[in-house]
Coordinates of N, CA and C in Angstrom, one line a residue:
Chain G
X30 N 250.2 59.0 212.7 CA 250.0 60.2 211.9 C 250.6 60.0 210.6
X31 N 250.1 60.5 209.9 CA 250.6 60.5 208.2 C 252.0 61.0 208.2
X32 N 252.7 61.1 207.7 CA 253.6 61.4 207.1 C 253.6 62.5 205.8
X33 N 255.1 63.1 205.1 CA 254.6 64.2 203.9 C 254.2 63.0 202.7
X34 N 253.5 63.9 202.1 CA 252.9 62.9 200.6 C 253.0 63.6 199.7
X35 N 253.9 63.3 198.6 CA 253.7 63.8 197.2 C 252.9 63.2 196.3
X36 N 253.3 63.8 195.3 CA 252.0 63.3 194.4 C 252.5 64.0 192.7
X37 N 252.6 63.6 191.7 CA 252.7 62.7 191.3 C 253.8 61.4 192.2
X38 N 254.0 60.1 192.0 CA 254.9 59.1 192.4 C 255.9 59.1 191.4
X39 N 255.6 59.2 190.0 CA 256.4 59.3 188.6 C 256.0 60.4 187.7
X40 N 256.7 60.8 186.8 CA 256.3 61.7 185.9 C 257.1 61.7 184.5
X41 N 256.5 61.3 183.6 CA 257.1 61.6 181.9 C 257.1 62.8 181.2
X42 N 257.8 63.9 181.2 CA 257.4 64.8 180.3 C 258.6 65.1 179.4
X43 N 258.5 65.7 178.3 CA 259.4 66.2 177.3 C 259.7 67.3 176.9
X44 N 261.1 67.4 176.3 CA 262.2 69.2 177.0 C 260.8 70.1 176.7
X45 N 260.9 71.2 177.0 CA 260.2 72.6 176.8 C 258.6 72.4 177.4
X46 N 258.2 71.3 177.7 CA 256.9 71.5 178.5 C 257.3 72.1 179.8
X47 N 255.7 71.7 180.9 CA 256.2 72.8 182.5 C 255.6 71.5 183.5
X48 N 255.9 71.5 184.2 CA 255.3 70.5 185.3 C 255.0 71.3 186.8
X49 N 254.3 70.5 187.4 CA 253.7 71.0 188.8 C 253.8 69.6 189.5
X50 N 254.6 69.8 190.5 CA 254.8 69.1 191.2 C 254.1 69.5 192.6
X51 N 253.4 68.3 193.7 CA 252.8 68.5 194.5 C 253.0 68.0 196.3
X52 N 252.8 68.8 197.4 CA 253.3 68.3 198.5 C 252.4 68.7 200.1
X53 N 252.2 67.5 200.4 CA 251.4 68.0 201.8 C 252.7 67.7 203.1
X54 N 252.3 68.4 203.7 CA 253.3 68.0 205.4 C 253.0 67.4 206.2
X55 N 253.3 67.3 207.0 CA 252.8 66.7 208.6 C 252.1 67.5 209.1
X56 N 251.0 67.1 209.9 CA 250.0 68.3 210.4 C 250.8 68.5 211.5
X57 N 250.4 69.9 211.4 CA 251.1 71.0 212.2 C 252.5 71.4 211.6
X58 N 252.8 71.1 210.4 CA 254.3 71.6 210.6 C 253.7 72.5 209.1
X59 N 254.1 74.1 209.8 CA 254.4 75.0 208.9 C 254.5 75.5 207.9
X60 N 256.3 74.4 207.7 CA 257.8 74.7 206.8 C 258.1 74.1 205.8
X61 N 257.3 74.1 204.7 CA 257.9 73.3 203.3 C 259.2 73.5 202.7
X62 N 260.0 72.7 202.3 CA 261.4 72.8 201.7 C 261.3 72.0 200.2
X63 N 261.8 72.4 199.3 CA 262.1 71.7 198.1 C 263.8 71.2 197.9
X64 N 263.6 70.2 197.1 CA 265.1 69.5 197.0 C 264.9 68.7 195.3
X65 N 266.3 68.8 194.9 CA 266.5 68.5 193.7 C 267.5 67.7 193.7
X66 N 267.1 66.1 193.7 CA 268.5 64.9 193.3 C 268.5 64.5 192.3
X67 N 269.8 64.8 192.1 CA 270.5 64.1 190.5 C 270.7 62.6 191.0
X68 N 270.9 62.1 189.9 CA 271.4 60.4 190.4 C 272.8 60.8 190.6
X69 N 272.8 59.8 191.7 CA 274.4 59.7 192.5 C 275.0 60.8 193.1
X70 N 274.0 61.9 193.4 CA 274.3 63.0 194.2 C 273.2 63.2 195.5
X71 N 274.0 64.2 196.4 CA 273.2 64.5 197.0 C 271.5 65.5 197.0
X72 N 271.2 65.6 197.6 CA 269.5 66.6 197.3 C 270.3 67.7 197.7
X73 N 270.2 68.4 196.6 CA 270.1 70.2 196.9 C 268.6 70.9 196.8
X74 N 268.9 71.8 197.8 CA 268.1 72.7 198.2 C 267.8 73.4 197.0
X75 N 266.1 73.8 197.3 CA 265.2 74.7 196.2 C 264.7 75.7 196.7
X76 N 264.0 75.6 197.9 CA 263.3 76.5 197.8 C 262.8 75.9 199.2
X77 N 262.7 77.3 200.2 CA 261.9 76.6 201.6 C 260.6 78.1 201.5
X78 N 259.7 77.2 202.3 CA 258.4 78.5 202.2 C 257.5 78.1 203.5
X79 N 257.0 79.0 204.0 CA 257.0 79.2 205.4 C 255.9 80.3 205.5
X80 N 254.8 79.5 206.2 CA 253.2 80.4 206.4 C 253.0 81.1 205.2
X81 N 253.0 80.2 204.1 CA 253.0 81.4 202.6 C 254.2 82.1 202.0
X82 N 254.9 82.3 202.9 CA 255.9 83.1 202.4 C 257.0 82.4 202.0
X83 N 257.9 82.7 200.5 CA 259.2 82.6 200.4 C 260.7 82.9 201.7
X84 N 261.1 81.9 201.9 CA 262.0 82.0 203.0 C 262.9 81.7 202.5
X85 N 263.4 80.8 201.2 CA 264.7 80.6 201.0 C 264.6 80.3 199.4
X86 N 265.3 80.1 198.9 CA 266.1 80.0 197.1 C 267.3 79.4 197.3
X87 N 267.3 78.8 197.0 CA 268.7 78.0 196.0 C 268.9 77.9 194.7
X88 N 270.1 78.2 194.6 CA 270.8 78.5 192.9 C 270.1 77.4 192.3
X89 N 269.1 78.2 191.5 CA 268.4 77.2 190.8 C 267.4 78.4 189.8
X90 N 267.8 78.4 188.5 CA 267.2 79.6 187.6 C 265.6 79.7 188.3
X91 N 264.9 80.9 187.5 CA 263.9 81.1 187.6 C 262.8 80.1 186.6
X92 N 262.7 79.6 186.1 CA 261.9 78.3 185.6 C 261.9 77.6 186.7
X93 N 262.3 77.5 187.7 CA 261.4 76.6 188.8 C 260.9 78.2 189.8
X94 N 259.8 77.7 190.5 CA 258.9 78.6 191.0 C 257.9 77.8 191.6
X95 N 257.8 77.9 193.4 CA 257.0 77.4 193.8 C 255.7 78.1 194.7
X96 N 254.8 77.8 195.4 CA 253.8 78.4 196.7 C 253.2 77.4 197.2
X97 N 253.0 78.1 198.6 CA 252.5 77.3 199.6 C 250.5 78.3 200.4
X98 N 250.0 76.8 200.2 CA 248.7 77.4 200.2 C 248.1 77.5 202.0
X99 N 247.2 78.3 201.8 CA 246.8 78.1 203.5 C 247.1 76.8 204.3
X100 N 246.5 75.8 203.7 CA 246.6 74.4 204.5 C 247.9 74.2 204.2
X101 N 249.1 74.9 204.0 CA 250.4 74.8 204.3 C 250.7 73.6 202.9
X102 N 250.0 73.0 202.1 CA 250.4 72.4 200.9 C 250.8 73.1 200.1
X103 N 251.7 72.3 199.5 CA 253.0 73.3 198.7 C 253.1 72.8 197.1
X104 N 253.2 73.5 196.2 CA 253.6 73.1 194.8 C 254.9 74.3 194.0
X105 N 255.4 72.8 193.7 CA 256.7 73.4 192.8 C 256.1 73.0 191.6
X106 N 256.8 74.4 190.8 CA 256.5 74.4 189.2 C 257.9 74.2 188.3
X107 N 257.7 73.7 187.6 CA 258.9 73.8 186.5 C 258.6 74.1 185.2
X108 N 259.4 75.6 184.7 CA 258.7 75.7 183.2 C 260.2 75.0 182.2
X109 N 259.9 74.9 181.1 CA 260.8 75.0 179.9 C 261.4 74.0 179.8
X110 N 261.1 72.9 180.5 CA 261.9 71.7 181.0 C 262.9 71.3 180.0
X111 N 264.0 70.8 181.1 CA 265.6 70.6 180.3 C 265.5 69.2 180.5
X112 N 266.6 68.6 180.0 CA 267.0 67.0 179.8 C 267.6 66.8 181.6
X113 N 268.3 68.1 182.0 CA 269.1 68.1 183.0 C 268.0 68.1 184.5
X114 N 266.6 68.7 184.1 CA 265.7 68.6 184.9 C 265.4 67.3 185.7
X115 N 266.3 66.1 184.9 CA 265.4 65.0 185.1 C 266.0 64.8 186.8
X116 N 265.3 64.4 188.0 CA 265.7 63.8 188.8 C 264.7 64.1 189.7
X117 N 264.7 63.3 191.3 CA 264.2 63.4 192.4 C 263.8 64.5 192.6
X118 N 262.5 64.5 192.8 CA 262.4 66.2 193.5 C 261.8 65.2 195.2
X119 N 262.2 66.0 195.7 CA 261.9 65.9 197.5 C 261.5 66.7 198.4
X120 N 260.3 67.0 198.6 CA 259.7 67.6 199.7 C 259.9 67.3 200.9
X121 N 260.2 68.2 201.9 CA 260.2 67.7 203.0 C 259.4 69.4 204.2
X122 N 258.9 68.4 205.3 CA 258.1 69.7 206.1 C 258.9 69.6 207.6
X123 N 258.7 71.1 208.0 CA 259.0 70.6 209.9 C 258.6 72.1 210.4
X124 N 258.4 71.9 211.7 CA 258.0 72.8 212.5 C 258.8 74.3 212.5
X125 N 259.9 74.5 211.9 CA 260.5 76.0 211.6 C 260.3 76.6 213.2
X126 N 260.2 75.7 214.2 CA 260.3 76.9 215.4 C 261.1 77.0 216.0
X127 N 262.2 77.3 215.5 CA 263.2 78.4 216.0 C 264.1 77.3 217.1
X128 N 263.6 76.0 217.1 CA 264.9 75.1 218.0 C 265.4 74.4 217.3
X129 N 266.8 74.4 218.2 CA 267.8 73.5 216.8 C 267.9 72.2 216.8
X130 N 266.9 71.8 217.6 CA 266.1 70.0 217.1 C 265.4 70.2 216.1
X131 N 264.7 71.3 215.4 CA 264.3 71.5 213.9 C 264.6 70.4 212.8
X132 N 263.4 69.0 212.9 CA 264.3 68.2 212.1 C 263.1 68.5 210.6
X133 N 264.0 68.4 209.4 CA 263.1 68.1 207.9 C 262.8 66.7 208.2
X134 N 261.6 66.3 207.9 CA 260.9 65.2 207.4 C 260.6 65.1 205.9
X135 N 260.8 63.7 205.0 CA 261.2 64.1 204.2 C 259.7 63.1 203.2
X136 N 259.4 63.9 202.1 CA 258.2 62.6 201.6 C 258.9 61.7 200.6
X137 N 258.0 60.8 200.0 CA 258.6 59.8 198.7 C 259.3 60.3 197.9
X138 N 258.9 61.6 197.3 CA 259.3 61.7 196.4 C 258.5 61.3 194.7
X139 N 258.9 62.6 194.3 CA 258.6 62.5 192.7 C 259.3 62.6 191.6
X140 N 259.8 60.9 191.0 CA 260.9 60.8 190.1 C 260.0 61.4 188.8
X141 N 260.8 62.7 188.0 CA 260.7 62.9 187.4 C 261.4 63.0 186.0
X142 N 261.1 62.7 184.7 CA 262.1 62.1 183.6 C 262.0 63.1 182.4
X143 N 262.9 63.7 182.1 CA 262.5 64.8 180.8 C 263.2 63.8 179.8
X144 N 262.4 63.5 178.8 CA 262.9 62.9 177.5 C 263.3 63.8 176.2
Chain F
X12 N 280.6 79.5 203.3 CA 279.3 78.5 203.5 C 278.8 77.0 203.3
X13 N 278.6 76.4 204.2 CA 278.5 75.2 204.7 C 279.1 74.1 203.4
X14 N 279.9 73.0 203.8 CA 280.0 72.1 203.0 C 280.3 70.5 204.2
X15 N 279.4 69.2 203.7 CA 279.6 68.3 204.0 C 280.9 66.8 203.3
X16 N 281.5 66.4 203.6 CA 282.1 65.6 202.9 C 282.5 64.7 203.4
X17 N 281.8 63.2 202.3 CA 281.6 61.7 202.6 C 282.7 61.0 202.1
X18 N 283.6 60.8 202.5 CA 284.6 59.7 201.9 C 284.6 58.6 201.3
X19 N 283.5 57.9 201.5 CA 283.0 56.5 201.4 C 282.2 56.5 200.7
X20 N 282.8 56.3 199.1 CA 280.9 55.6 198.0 C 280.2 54.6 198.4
X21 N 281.4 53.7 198.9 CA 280.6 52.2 199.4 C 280.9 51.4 200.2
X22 N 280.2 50.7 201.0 CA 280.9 50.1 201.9 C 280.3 48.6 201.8
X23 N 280.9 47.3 202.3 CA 280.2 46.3 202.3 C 280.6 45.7 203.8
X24 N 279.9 45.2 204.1 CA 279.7 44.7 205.8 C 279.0 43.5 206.0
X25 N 279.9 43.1 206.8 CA 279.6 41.4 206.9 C 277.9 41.4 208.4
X26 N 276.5 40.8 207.9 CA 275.5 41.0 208.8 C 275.9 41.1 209.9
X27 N 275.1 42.0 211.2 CA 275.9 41.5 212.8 C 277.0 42.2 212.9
X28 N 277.6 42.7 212.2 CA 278.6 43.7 212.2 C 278.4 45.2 212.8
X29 N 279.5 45.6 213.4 CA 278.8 47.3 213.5 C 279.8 48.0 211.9
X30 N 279.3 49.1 212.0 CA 280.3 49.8 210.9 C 280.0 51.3 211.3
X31 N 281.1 52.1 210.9 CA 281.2 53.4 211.0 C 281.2 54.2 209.5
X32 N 279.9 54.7 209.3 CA 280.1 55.5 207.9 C 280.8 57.4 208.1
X33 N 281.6 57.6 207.5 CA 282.3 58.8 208.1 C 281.7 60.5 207.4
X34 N 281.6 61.4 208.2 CA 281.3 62.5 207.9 C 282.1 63.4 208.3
X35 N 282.6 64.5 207.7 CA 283.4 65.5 207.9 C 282.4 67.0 207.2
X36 N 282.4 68.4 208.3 CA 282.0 69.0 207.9 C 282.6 70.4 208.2
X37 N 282.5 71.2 207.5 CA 283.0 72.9 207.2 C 281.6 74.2 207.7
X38 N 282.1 74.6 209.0 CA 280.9 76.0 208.9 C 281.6 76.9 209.8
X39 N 281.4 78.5 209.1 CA 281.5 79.1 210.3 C 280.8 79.7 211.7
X40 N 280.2 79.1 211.2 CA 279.0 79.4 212.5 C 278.9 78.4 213.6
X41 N 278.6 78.6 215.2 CA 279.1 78.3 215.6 C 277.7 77.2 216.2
X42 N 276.7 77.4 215.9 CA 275.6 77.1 216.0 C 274.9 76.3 215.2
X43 N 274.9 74.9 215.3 CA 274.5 73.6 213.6 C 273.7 73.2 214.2
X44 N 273.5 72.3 213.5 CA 272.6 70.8 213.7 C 273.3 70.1 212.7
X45 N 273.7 68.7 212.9 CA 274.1 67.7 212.1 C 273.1 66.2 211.9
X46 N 272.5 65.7 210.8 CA 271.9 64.5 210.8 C 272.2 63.7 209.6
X47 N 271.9 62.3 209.9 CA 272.0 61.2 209.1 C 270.8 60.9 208.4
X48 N 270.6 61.0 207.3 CA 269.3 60.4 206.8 C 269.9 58.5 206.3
X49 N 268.5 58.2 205.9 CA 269.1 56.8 205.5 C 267.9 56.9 204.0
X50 N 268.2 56.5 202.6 CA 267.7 56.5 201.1 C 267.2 55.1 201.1
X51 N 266.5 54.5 201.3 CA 266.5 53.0 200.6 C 266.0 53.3 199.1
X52 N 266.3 52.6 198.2 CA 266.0 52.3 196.7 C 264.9 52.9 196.4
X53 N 263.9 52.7 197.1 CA 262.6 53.6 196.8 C 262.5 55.5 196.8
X54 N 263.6 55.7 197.3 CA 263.9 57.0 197.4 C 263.8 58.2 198.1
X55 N 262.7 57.4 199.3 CA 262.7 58.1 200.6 C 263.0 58.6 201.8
X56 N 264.0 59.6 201.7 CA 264.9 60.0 203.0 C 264.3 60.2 203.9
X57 N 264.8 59.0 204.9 CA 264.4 59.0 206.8 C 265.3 59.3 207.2
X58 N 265.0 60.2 208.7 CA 265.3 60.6 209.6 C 266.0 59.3 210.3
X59 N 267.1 59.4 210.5 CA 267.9 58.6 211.8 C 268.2 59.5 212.8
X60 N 268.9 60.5 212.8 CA 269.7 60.6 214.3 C 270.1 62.4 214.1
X61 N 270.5 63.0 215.1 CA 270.4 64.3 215.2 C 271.7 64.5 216.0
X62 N 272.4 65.7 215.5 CA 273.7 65.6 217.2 C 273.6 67.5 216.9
X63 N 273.6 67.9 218.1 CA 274.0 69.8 217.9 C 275.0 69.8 218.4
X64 N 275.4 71.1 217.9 CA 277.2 71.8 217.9 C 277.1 71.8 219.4
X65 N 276.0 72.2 220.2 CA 276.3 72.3 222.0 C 276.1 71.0 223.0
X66 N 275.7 69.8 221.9 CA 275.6 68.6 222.8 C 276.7 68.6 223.1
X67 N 276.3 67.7 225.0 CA 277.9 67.3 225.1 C 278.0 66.0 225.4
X68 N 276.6 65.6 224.9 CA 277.1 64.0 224.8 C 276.7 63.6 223.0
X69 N 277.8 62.4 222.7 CA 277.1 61.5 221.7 C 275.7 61.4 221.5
X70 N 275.0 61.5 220.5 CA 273.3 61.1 220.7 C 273.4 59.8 219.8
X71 N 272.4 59.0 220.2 CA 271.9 57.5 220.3 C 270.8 57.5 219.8
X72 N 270.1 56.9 219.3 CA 268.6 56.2 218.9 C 268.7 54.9 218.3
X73 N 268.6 53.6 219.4 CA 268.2 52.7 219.0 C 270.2 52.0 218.7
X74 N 269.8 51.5 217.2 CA 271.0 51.1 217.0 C 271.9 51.8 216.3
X75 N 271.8 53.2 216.4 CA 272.3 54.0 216.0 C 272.7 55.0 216.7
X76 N 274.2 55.5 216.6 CA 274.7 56.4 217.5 C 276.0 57.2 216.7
X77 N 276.2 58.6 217.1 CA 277.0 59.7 216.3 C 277.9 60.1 217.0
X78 N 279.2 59.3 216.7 CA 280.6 59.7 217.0 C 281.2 61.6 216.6
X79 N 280.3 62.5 217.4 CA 280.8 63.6 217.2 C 281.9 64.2 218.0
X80 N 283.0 64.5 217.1 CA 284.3 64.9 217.3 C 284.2 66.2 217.0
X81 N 283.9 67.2 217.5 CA 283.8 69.1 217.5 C 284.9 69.3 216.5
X82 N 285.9 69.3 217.4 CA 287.6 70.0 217.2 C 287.6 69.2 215.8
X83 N 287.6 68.3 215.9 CA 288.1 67.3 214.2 C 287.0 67.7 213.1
X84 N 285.9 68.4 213.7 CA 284.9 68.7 212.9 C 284.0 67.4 211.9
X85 N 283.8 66.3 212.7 CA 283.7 65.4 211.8 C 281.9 64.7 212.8
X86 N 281.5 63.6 212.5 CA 280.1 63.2 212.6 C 279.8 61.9 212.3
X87 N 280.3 61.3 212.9 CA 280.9 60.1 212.4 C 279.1 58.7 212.3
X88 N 278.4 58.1 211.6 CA 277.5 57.4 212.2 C 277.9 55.9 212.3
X89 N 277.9 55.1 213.6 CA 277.8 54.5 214.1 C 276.7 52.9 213.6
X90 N 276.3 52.2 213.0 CA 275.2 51.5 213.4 C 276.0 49.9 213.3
X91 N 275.3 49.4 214.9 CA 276.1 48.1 215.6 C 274.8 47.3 215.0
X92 N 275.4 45.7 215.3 CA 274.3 44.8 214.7 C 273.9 44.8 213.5
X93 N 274.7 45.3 212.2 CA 273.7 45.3 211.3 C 273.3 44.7 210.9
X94 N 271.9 45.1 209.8 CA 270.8 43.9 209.5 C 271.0 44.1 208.1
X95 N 270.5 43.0 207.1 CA 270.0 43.1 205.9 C 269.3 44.3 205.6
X96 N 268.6 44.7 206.3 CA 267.7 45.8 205.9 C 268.1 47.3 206.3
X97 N 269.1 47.4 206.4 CA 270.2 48.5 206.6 C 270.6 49.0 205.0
X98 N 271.0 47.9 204.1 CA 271.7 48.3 203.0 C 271.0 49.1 202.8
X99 N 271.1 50.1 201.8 CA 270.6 51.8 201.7 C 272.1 53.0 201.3
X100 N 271.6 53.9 200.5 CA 271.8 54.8 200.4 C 272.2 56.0 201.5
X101 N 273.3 56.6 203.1 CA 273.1 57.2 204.2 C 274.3 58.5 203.8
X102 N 273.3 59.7 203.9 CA 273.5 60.6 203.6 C 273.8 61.4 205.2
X103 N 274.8 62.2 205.3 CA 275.3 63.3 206.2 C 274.9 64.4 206.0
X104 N 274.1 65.9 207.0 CA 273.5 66.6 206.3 C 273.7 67.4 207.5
X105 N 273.8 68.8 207.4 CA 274.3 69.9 207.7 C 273.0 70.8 208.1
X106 N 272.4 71.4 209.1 CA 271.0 72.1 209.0 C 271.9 73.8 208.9
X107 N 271.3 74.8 208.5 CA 271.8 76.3 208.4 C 270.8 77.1 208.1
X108 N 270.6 78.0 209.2 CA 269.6 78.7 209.4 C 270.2 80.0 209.2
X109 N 269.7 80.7 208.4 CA 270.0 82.1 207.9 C 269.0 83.5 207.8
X110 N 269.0 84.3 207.9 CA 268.2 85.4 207.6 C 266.9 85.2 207.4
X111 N 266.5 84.6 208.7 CA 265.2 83.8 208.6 C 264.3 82.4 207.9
X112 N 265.6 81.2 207.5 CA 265.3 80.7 206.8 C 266.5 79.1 207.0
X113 N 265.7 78.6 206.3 CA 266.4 77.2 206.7 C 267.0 76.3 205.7
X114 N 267.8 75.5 205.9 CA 268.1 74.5 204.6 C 269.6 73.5 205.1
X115 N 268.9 72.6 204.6 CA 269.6 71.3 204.6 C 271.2 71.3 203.7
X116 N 271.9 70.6 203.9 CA 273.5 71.0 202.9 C 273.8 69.4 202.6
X117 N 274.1 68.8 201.8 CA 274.1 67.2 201.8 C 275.5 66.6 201.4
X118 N 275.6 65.9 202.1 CA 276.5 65.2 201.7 C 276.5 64.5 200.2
X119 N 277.7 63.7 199.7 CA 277.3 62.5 198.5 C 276.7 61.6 199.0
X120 N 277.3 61.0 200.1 CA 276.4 59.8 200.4 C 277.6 58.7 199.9
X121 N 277.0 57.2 201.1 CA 277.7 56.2 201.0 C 276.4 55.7 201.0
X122 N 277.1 54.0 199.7 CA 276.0 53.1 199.8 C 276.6 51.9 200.4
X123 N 275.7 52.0 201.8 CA 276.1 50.4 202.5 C 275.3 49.4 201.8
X124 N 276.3 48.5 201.2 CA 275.9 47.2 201.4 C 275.7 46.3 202.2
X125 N 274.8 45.3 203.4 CA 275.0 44.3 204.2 C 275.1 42.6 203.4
X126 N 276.1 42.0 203.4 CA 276.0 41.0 203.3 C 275.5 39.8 204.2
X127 N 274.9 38.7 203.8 CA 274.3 37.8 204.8 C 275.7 36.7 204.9

């Protein structure tokens, strides 16, 4: 079975443009999560979204903003882009059903660079 | 509200070795999930290993196994034999489910080295 896939792999953009970043799950799983790694830190949480719906936020301004479409594929947006923007973004999907073997699966990832 | 903490930026380990990478964690809730991911260079966080606040045994997969100490609040991962292809980036990570919603809490992260 496939695994999550993002899409871009890399990305170059410079401060004040917007990006869209892209993410499919594992079939059958639900529950998209967003994550934001700095270098040399851990992934913080962005945003989880669940049968379309907003389910969670993480301290993270409004310039990022994401949705999740019927086929459960997900895109995060970034407007206004900062220097500080630059890092991992990480999708990850899982089944959200309510047991606490609930694991995130996590995709490649999309290193992104604001110049 | 939840916090994970890695003591270890780095570790170096002689191949064939086991090593213990250490996790210590904060929640009040009485109800978790704790897991290991492992980062290799390419940037990909995998799933290793899983332990819940109500297991009452250690959980295992493979060559990998989670020294969980409740009371000491700690999560300790385990991996015996190791290989070259271990070195990586292994993150400790916290699951917290809230007001219908879910999210991961992460550690910094230790980078194992294996030496040959």
């Amino acid at each position: 079975d496939a695994g999550v896939t993002q899409s871009p792999t890399h990305l170059i953009k410079t401060r004040g443009q917007q990006v869209t970043l892209r993410c499919s799950p594992i079939s059958g799983h639900k529950s998209v999560s967003w994550y934001q790694q700095v270098l040399g830190q851990g992934p913080q949480f962005i945003f989880q979204y669940y049968e379309k719906e907003e389910r969670g936020r993480g301290n993270f301004p409004d310039r990022f903003s994401a949705r999740q479409f019927p086929n459960y594929s997900s895109e995060l947006n970034v407007n206004a882009l900062l220097l500080g923007d630059s890092a991992l973004y990480l999708c990850a999907s899982s089944l959200f059903s309510g047991a606490s073997t609930d694991t995130q699966y996590f995709g490649p990832g999309t290193r992104l660079t604001v110049l | 509200a939840q916090k994970i903490t890695q003591t270890q930026p780095g570790m170096f380990v002689q191949e064939k070795e086991a090593v213990t990478l250490d996790c210590t964690y904060d929640t009040s809730d009485p109800s978790y999930g704790l897991f290991w991911y492992k980062q290799p260079s390419s940037g990909e966080m995998i799933f290793l290993i899983y332990q819940g606040s109500y297991d009452q045994q250690n959980a295992t997969e493979g060559r990998y196994s989670l020294n969980f100490q409740k009371a000491r609040k700690s999560a300790n991962l385990v991996i015996s034999a190791s290989q070259l292809g271990d070195s990586a980036m292994y993150f400790c990570a916290m699951r917290e489910v809230n007001f219908g919603n879910e999210k991961l809490t992460f550690g910094t992260g230790t980078r194992l080295t294996i030496i040959p």
